[in-house]
Amino acid sequence: MDLTAPYVPDLDSIPAGLDLVAEIQRLKRARKAVLLAHYYQEPEIQDLADFVGDSLQLSQQAAKADAEVIVFCGVHFMAETAKILNPTKTVVIPDLDAGCSLADRCPADFFAEWLKQYPDHDVVSYINCSAGVKALSTVICTSSNAVRVVESIPADRKIVFAPDRHLGTWVMQQTGRKMALFPGFCIVHEQFTAKRLAALKAQHPDAKLIAHPECDASVNQLADFVGSTAALLNFVAKDPAKAFIVATEAGILHQMHQRRPEVELIPAPVDSGCNCSLCPYMKLNSLEKLYLCLRDLKPDIRLDEPLRLRALKPLERMLALG
Ligand code: 13P
Ligand code: SF4
């Protein structure tokens, strides 16, 4: 059971003219807090963070954090994972509504029913899921270690992969392992289409297309490189190309610009007219809400201990793989 109390940030309680950046820095010291931020956060939040990373790096940082408070600027499953791994810390997130389409569309009770079709399977779950789904899993993976995690499972074992069907498809292609896939997807990465990206590639023949494995298989097939946000950042930092088409959430461009200010970074467009390459959940966090959560130490993630212990096991299996 998720015991976190509902909480609505009171933005009107912020004094007019407050220097939010200075106050956040002061409160971070006063609270003995560490600020972890995902690459998809707004640049001003990334710039205030003690550590910016992908899901795997952030869970590793959360597991070893010795600060009294972990402020998780990311989405709910990330903050919840931090609490599972480091339960004695106060873990706060600026906006409790910062969910994830993958986690939200795979509720644990539904997943438990769905799993009944696969009684003798190992369950590999992407970290983008709730504690309840983690508790039903054999091992957790992130986009940066999914191939390694699946390869660690003995060849004679049957595997279910959840909840991202695109990451699952990509892992099947990389490993040659057949897996039963839960039909989930990320609403951001699902928007990129091979047709639109092929046209963009034709306009920028020297640019390399790089994609996150949450994209559709047709996009990944077209890409020059597929990897997690940290792997994409690394690729841009080291590759000699002078232009990159980036098929993932546009928040990652901030760090890419810092590493390679001289290269052209082209955010992959989506087929609809909206700004769908921005994750609406990640973007719920703001400097104002970050200030409030440091000031009030709310909303803080709370979990029922038996559930936490069941969710911890598959996470520990993942972390043990390095
Ligand atoms: P990574 O952090 O593993 O690249 O995953 C991206 C993502 O969608 C996080 O929700
Ligand atoms: Fe979830 Fe997609 Fe947003 Fe990542 S980008 S948090 S997978 S909805």
Short mmCIF file of C-alpha atoms and ligand atoms in Angstrom, two decimals:
data_model
loop_
_atom_site.label_atom_id
_atom_site.label_comp_id
_atom_site.label_asym_id
_atom_site.label_seq_id
_atom_site.Cartn_x
_atom_site.Cartn_y
_atom_site.Cartn_z
CA MET A 1 0.00 0.00 0.00
CA ASP A 2 1.21 3.51 -0.86
CA LEU A 3 0.84 5.46 2.40
CA THR A 4 1.84 8.85 0.97
CA ALA A 5 -0.69 11.47 2.08
CA PRO A 6 -2.28 13.62 -0.66
CA TYR A 7 -0.65 17.04 -0.82
CA VAL A 8 -1.33 20.11 -2.92
CA PRO A 9 1.55 22.61 -3.14
CA ASP A 10 0.34 26.03 -1.89
CA LEU A 11 1.98 28.26 -4.48
CA ASP A 12 0.26 31.34 -2.98
CA SER A 13 2.28 30.88 0.21
CA ILE A 14 5.51 31.78 -1.60
CA PRO A 15 6.49 35.39 -0.67
CA ALA A 16 6.44 37.73 -3.69
CA GLY A 17 9.89 38.49 -5.06
CA LEU A 18 11.58 35.58 -3.25
CA ASP A 19 14.91 34.57 -4.83
CA LEU A 20 13.91 30.95 -5.40
CA VAL A 21 17.34 29.74 -6.50
CA ALA A 22 19.08 31.22 -3.43
CA GLU A 23 16.33 29.93 -1.11
CA ILE A 24 16.50 26.42 -2.57
CA GLN A 25 20.26 26.39 -2.11
CA ARG A 26 19.91 27.63 1.48
CA LEU A 27 17.18 25.12 2.34
CA LYS A 28 19.14 22.29 0.74
CA ARG A 29 21.99 23.00 3.18
CA ALA A 30 19.67 23.59 6.16
CA ARG A 31 17.77 20.36 5.55
CA LYS A 32 20.96 18.36 4.84
CA ALA A 33 19.29 17.36 1.60
CA VAL A 34 20.63 15.90 -1.61
CA LEU A 35 18.88 16.94 -4.81
CA LEU A 36 18.68 14.27 -7.52
CA ALA A 37 17.32 15.24 -10.94
CA HIS A 38 16.50 13.27 -14.07
CA TYR A 39 17.74 14.51 -17.46
CA TYR A 40 14.15 15.32 -18.42
CA GLN A 41 13.80 18.03 -15.77
CA GLU A 42 13.75 21.74 -16.68
CA PRO A 43 17.28 23.18 -17.09
CA GLU A 44 16.97 25.42 -14.00
CA ILE A 45 16.23 22.35 -11.86
CA GLN A 46 19.08 20.35 -13.41
CA ASP A 47 21.42 23.26 -12.63
CA LEU A 48 20.47 23.17 -8.93
CA ALA A 49 20.86 19.40 -8.59
CA ASP A 50 23.70 17.65 -6.77
CA PHE A 51 23.41 14.84 -9.29
CA VAL A 52 21.72 14.67 -12.70
CA GLY A 53 21.36 11.26 -14.30
CA ASP A 54 19.28 8.56 -15.94
CA SER A 55 17.04 6.16 -14.03
CA LEU A 56 19.80 3.69 -13.22
CA GLN A 57 22.31 6.31 -12.09
CA LEU A 58 19.66 8.02 -9.97
CA SER A 59 18.63 4.79 -8.25
CA GLN A 60 22.29 4.03 -7.53
CA GLN A 61 22.74 7.53 -6.06
CA ALA A 62 19.54 7.18 -4.02
CA ALA A 63 20.63 3.80 -2.63
CA LYS A 64 23.93 5.20 -1.31
CA ALA A 65 22.76 8.70 -0.30
CA ASP A 66 23.74 9.59 3.26
CA ALA A 67 21.93 12.93 3.34
CA GLU A 68 18.95 13.21 5.68
CA VAL A 69 16.58 14.16 2.88
CA ILE A 70 16.45 13.01 -0.75
CA VAL A 71 14.68 15.54 -2.97
CA PHE A 72 13.78 13.64 -6.11
CA CYS A 73 13.17 15.86 -9.13
CA GLY A 74 11.79 13.24 -11.44
CA VAL A 75 8.58 11.26 -11.49
CA HIS A 76 6.79 9.33 -8.76
CA PHE A 77 8.18 5.84 -9.49
CA MET A 78 11.71 7.27 -9.20
CA ALA A 79 11.09 8.85 -5.78
CA GLU A 80 9.30 5.67 -4.68
CA THR A 81 12.31 3.61 -5.80
CA ALA A 82 14.57 5.89 -3.74
CA LYS A 83 12.38 5.21 -0.67
CA ILE A 84 12.40 1.45 -1.31
CA LEU A 85 16.20 1.48 -1.51
CA ASN A 86 16.90 3.94 1.30
CA PRO A 87 13.90 3.77 3.67
CA THR A 88 15.32 5.70 6.63
CA LYS A 89 15.61 8.88 4.56
CA THR A 90 12.86 11.40 4.04
CA VAL A 91 12.16 11.28 0.29
CA VAL A 92 10.24 14.21 -1.19
CA ILE A 93 9.13 15.01 -4.74
CA PRO A 94 8.04 18.52 -5.82
CA ASP A 95 4.78 17.30 -7.41
CA LEU A 96 3.14 14.06 -6.29
CA ASP A 97 1.11 14.01 -9.52
CA ALA A 98 4.28 13.57 -11.58
CA GLY A 99 3.36 10.09 -12.76
CA CYS A 100 4.40 8.13 -15.84
CA SER A 101 2.20 6.65 -18.56
CA LEU A 102 4.03 3.33 -18.29
CA ALA A 103 3.56 3.04 -14.52
CA ASP A 104 0.04 4.47 -14.48
CA ARG A 105 -1.29 2.10 -17.16
CA CYS A 106 0.00 -0.99 -15.43
CA PRO A 107 -1.74 -1.11 -12.04
CA ALA A 108 -0.47 -3.90 -9.78
CA ASP A 109 -3.84 -5.68 -9.42
CA PHE A 110 -4.34 -5.72 -13.21
CA PHE A 111 -0.75 -6.87 -13.72
CA ALA A 112 -1.19 -9.71 -11.21
CA GLU A 113 -4.22 -10.95 -13.21
CA TRP A 114 -2.39 -10.56 -16.55
CA LEU A 115 0.58 -12.52 -15.19
CA LYS A 116 -1.65 -15.55 -14.55
CA GLN A 117 -1.28 -16.35 -18.28
CA TYR A 118 2.46 -16.86 -17.68
CA PRO A 119 2.74 -18.97 -14.51
CA ASP A 120 6.19 -20.40 -15.14
CA HIS A 121 7.91 -17.21 -16.35
CA ASP A 122 10.53 -14.95 -14.82
CA VAL A 123 9.20 -11.37 -14.70
CA VAL A 124 11.55 -8.61 -15.83
CA SER A 125 10.01 -5.22 -15.08
CA TYR A 126 11.23 -1.86 -16.33
CA ILE A 127 11.85 0.45 -13.37
CA ASN A 128 9.03 2.68 -14.73
CA CYS A 129 6.42 0.85 -12.64
CA SER A 130 4.87 1.07 -9.19
CA ALA A 131 6.16 -0.62 -6.04
CA GLY A 132 3.21 -3.01 -6.39
CA VAL A 133 4.40 -4.15 -9.83
CA LYS A 134 8.00 -4.35 -8.64
CA ALA A 135 6.82 -6.63 -5.84
CA LEU A 136 5.42 -9.02 -8.49
CA SER A 137 8.71 -9.06 -10.43
CA THR A 138 11.76 -11.31 -10.46
CA VAL A 139 14.17 -8.55 -11.38
CA ILE A 140 14.01 -4.86 -12.34
CA CYS A 141 15.85 -3.22 -15.23
CA THR A 142 16.29 0.27 -16.63
CA SER A 143 16.81 1.23 -20.24
CA SER A 144 20.59 1.26 -19.71
CA ASN A 145 20.89 -2.27 -18.30
CA ALA A 146 17.85 -4.09 -19.75
CA VAL A 147 19.95 -6.16 -22.16
CA ARG A 148 22.37 -7.17 -19.40
CA VAL A 149 19.53 -8.01 -17.01
CA VAL A 150 17.77 -10.24 -19.57
CA GLU A 151 21.06 -11.91 -20.51
CA SER A 152 21.60 -12.74 -16.81
CA ILE A 153 18.51 -14.98 -16.86
CA PRO A 154 19.33 -18.63 -17.68
CA ALA A 155 18.56 -19.48 -21.34
CA ASP A 156 16.06 -22.19 -20.40
CA ARG A 157 13.86 -19.76 -18.41
CA LYS A 158 10.81 -18.17 -20.05
CA ILE A 159 10.51 -14.40 -19.61
CA VAL A 160 7.74 -11.83 -19.30
CA PHE A 161 8.83 -8.23 -19.93
CA ALA A 162 6.73 -5.33 -18.60
CA PRO A 163 5.43 -2.68 -18.91
CA ASP A 164 7.11 -1.15 -22.03
CA ARG A 165 6.50 -3.18 -25.19
CA HIS A 166 8.95 -1.05 -27.22
CA LEU A 167 11.85 -1.48 -24.82
CA GLY A 168 10.92 -5.17 -24.65
CA THR A 169 11.01 -5.48 -28.45
CA TRP A 170 14.39 -3.77 -28.59
CA VAL A 171 15.78 -6.06 -25.88
CA MET A 172 14.49 -9.12 -27.78
CA GLN A 173 16.33 -7.91 -30.89
CA GLN A 174 19.56 -7.30 -28.95
CA THR A 175 19.52 -10.57 -27.03
CA GLY A 176 17.73 -12.97 -29.40
CA ARG A 177 15.53 -13.96 -26.41
CA LYS A 178 11.82 -14.35 -27.01
CA MET A 179 9.73 -12.67 -24.30
CA ALA A 180 6.04 -12.17 -23.59
CA LEU A 181 5.47 -8.40 -23.64
CA PHE A 182 3.04 -6.36 -21.55
CA PRO A 183 1.40 -3.90 -23.99
CA GLY A 184 2.47 -0.62 -22.30
CA PHE A 185 4.14 2.39 -23.90
CA CYS A 186 5.50 5.83 -23.10
CA ILE A 187 3.20 8.58 -24.40
CA VAL A 188 6.23 10.75 -25.23
CA HIS A 189 8.43 8.29 -27.16
CA GLU A 190 5.46 6.70 -28.93
CA GLN A 191 4.90 10.04 -30.74
CA PHE A 192 8.07 9.83 -32.85
CA THR A 193 7.51 8.21 -36.24
CA ALA A 194 9.96 6.65 -38.67
CA LYS A 195 8.28 8.49 -41.57
CA ARG A 196 8.83 11.94 -40.05
CA LEU A 197 12.35 11.09 -38.90
CA ALA A 198 13.35 9.67 -42.29
CA ALA A 199 12.23 12.96 -43.88
CA LEU A 200 14.26 14.92 -41.32
CA LYS A 201 17.30 12.73 -41.93
CA ALA A 202 17.00 13.45 -45.65
CA GLN A 203 17.05 17.19 -44.85
CA HIS A 204 20.11 16.78 -42.60
CA PRO A 205 22.16 14.02 -44.28
CA ASP A 206 25.19 14.60 -42.02
CA ALA A 207 23.20 14.43 -38.78
CA LYS A 208 23.14 11.21 -36.77
CA LEU A 209 19.76 10.02 -35.50
CA ILE A 210 19.92 8.86 -31.90
CA ALA A 211 16.89 7.32 -30.16
CA HIS A 212 15.76 6.07 -26.77
CA PRO A 213 14.63 2.39 -26.75
CA GLU A 214 11.16 3.47 -25.56
CA CYS A 215 10.64 4.53 -29.22
CA ASP A 216 8.81 2.29 -31.68
CA ALA A 217 10.91 -0.46 -33.36
CA SER A 218 10.65 1.33 -36.75
CA VAL A 219 12.31 4.43 -35.23
CA ASN A 220 15.00 2.39 -33.49
CA GLN A 221 15.74 0.58 -36.74
CA LEU A 222 16.33 3.89 -38.50
CA ALA A 223 18.56 5.24 -35.73
CA ASP A 224 22.36 5.36 -35.86
CA PHE A 225 22.42 4.72 -32.12
CA VAL A 226 19.85 3.55 -29.56
CA GLY A 227 20.41 3.94 -25.83
CA SER A 228 19.23 5.25 -22.47
CA THR A 229 19.36 8.99 -21.80
CA ALA A 230 22.84 8.64 -20.25
CA ALA A 231 24.02 6.55 -23.22
CA LEU A 232 22.64 9.13 -25.68
CA LEU A 233 24.44 11.90 -23.81
CA ASN A 234 27.67 9.91 -23.87
CA PHE A 235 27.26 9.25 -27.57
CA VAL A 236 26.89 12.97 -28.35
CA ALA A 237 29.84 13.79 -26.08
CA LYS A 238 32.17 11.41 -27.95
CA ASP A 239 30.93 11.02 -31.52
CA PRO A 240 32.70 13.10 -34.21
CA ALA A 241 29.43 14.07 -35.98
CA LYS A 242 28.55 17.76 -35.97
CA ALA A 243 24.76 17.35 -35.86
CA PHE A 244 22.38 14.99 -34.04
CA ILE A 245 18.66 14.38 -34.34
CA VAL A 246 17.59 13.47 -30.81
CA ALA A 247 14.56 11.17 -30.48
CA THR A 248 13.85 11.36 -26.79
CA GLU A 249 12.41 13.87 -24.31
CA ALA A 250 13.87 17.28 -25.14
CA GLY A 251 15.08 17.91 -21.55
CA ILE A 252 18.24 15.94 -22.35
CA LEU A 253 19.33 18.68 -24.80
CA HIS A 254 20.41 20.87 -21.86
CA GLN A 255 23.24 18.52 -20.86
CA MET A 256 24.07 17.77 -24.50
CA HIS A 257 24.52 21.52 -25.18
CA GLN A 258 26.81 21.79 -22.17
CA ARG A 259 29.00 18.88 -23.33
CA ARG A 260 29.11 19.83 -27.04
CA PRO A 261 28.20 23.52 -27.43
CA GLU A 262 29.52 23.54 -31.00
CA VAL A 263 27.26 20.81 -32.44
CA GLU A 264 23.75 21.18 -33.84
CA LEU A 265 21.12 19.38 -31.77
CA ILE A 266 17.82 18.84 -33.52
CA PRO A 267 14.99 17.70 -31.24
CA ALA A 268 13.02 15.00 -33.07
CA PRO A 269 9.62 16.37 -34.07
CA VAL A 270 6.40 14.50 -33.44
CA ASP A 271 3.66 13.96 -36.02
CA SER A 272 0.98 15.97 -34.24
CA GLY A 273 1.11 19.75 -33.81
CA CYS A 274 1.60 19.58 -30.04
CA ASN A 275 4.78 19.82 -27.99
CA CYS A 276 4.63 16.08 -27.26
CA SER A 277 8.37 15.50 -27.04
CA LEU A 278 8.16 17.05 -23.56
CA CYS A 279 7.03 14.68 -20.81
CA PRO A 280 3.99 16.32 -19.19
CA TYR A 281 4.67 14.46 -15.94
CA MET A 282 8.34 15.43 -15.65
CA LYS A 283 7.40 19.03 -16.42
CA LEU A 284 4.99 19.21 -13.45
CA ASN A 285 8.00 19.87 -11.23
CA SER A 286 8.93 23.54 -11.05
CA LEU A 287 11.29 25.77 -9.05
CA GLU A 288 8.31 26.97 -6.99
CA LYS A 289 7.24 23.43 -6.06
CA LEU A 290 10.86 22.46 -5.42
CA TYR A 291 11.16 25.37 -2.98
CA LEU A 292 7.92 24.35 -1.22
CA CYS A 293 8.89 20.70 -0.87
CA LEU A 294 12.23 21.68 0.67
CA ARG A 295 10.54 24.20 2.97
CA ASP A 296 7.73 21.88 4.11
CA LEU A 297 9.37 18.46 3.52
CA LYS A 298 6.18 17.43 1.75
CA PRO A 299 4.96 15.46 -0.09
CA ASP A 300 7.12 12.71 1.39
CA ILE A 301 6.93 9.19 0.01
CA ARG A 302 5.64 6.58 2.45
CA LEU A 303 5.30 2.88 1.85
CA ASP A 304 3.85 -0.05 3.67
CA GLU A 305 6.89 -2.03 4.96
CA PRO A 306 5.87 -5.51 3.69
CA LEU A 307 5.34 -4.05 0.21
CA ARG A 308 8.64 -2.18 0.37
CA LEU A 309 10.48 -5.38 1.26
CA ARG A 310 8.89 -7.30 -1.62
CA ALA A 311 9.71 -4.49 -4.07
CA LEU A 312 13.27 -4.27 -2.73
CA LYS A 313 14.27 -7.82 -3.71
CA PRO A 314 14.04 -7.43 -7.51
CA LEU A 315 15.68 -3.99 -7.27
CA GLU A 316 18.58 -5.45 -5.30
CA ARG A 317 18.98 -8.17 -7.95
CA MET A 318 19.30 -5.44 -10.56
CA LEU A 319 21.79 -3.39 -8.54
CA ALA A 320 23.89 -6.50 -7.86
CA LEU A 321 24.42 -6.84 -11.62
CA GLY A 322 26.34 -3.53 -11.48
P1 13P B 1 16.21 6.42 -18.67
O1 13P B 1 16.40 7.35 -17.56
O2 13P B 1 16.53 5.00 -18.28
O3 13P B 1 16.93 6.80 -19.92
O4 13P B 1 14.64 6.39 -19.02
C1 13P B 1 14.01 7.47 -19.56
C2 13P B 1 12.68 7.69 -19.01
O5 13P B 1 11.69 7.70 -19.68
C3 13P B 1 12.54 7.94 -17.61
O6 13P B 1 11.24 7.91 -17.32
FE1 SF4 B 2 7.14 7.98 -18.26
FE2 SF4 B 2 7.63 8.53 -20.80
FE3 SF4 B 2 7.53 10.51 -19.05
FE4 SF4 B 2 9.57 8.76 -18.98
S1 SF4 B 2 9.11 10.20 -20.61
S2 SF4 B 2 8.40 9.51 -17.24
S3 SF4 B 2 8.55 6.89 -19.61
S4 SF4 B 2 5.83 9.18 -19.62
#
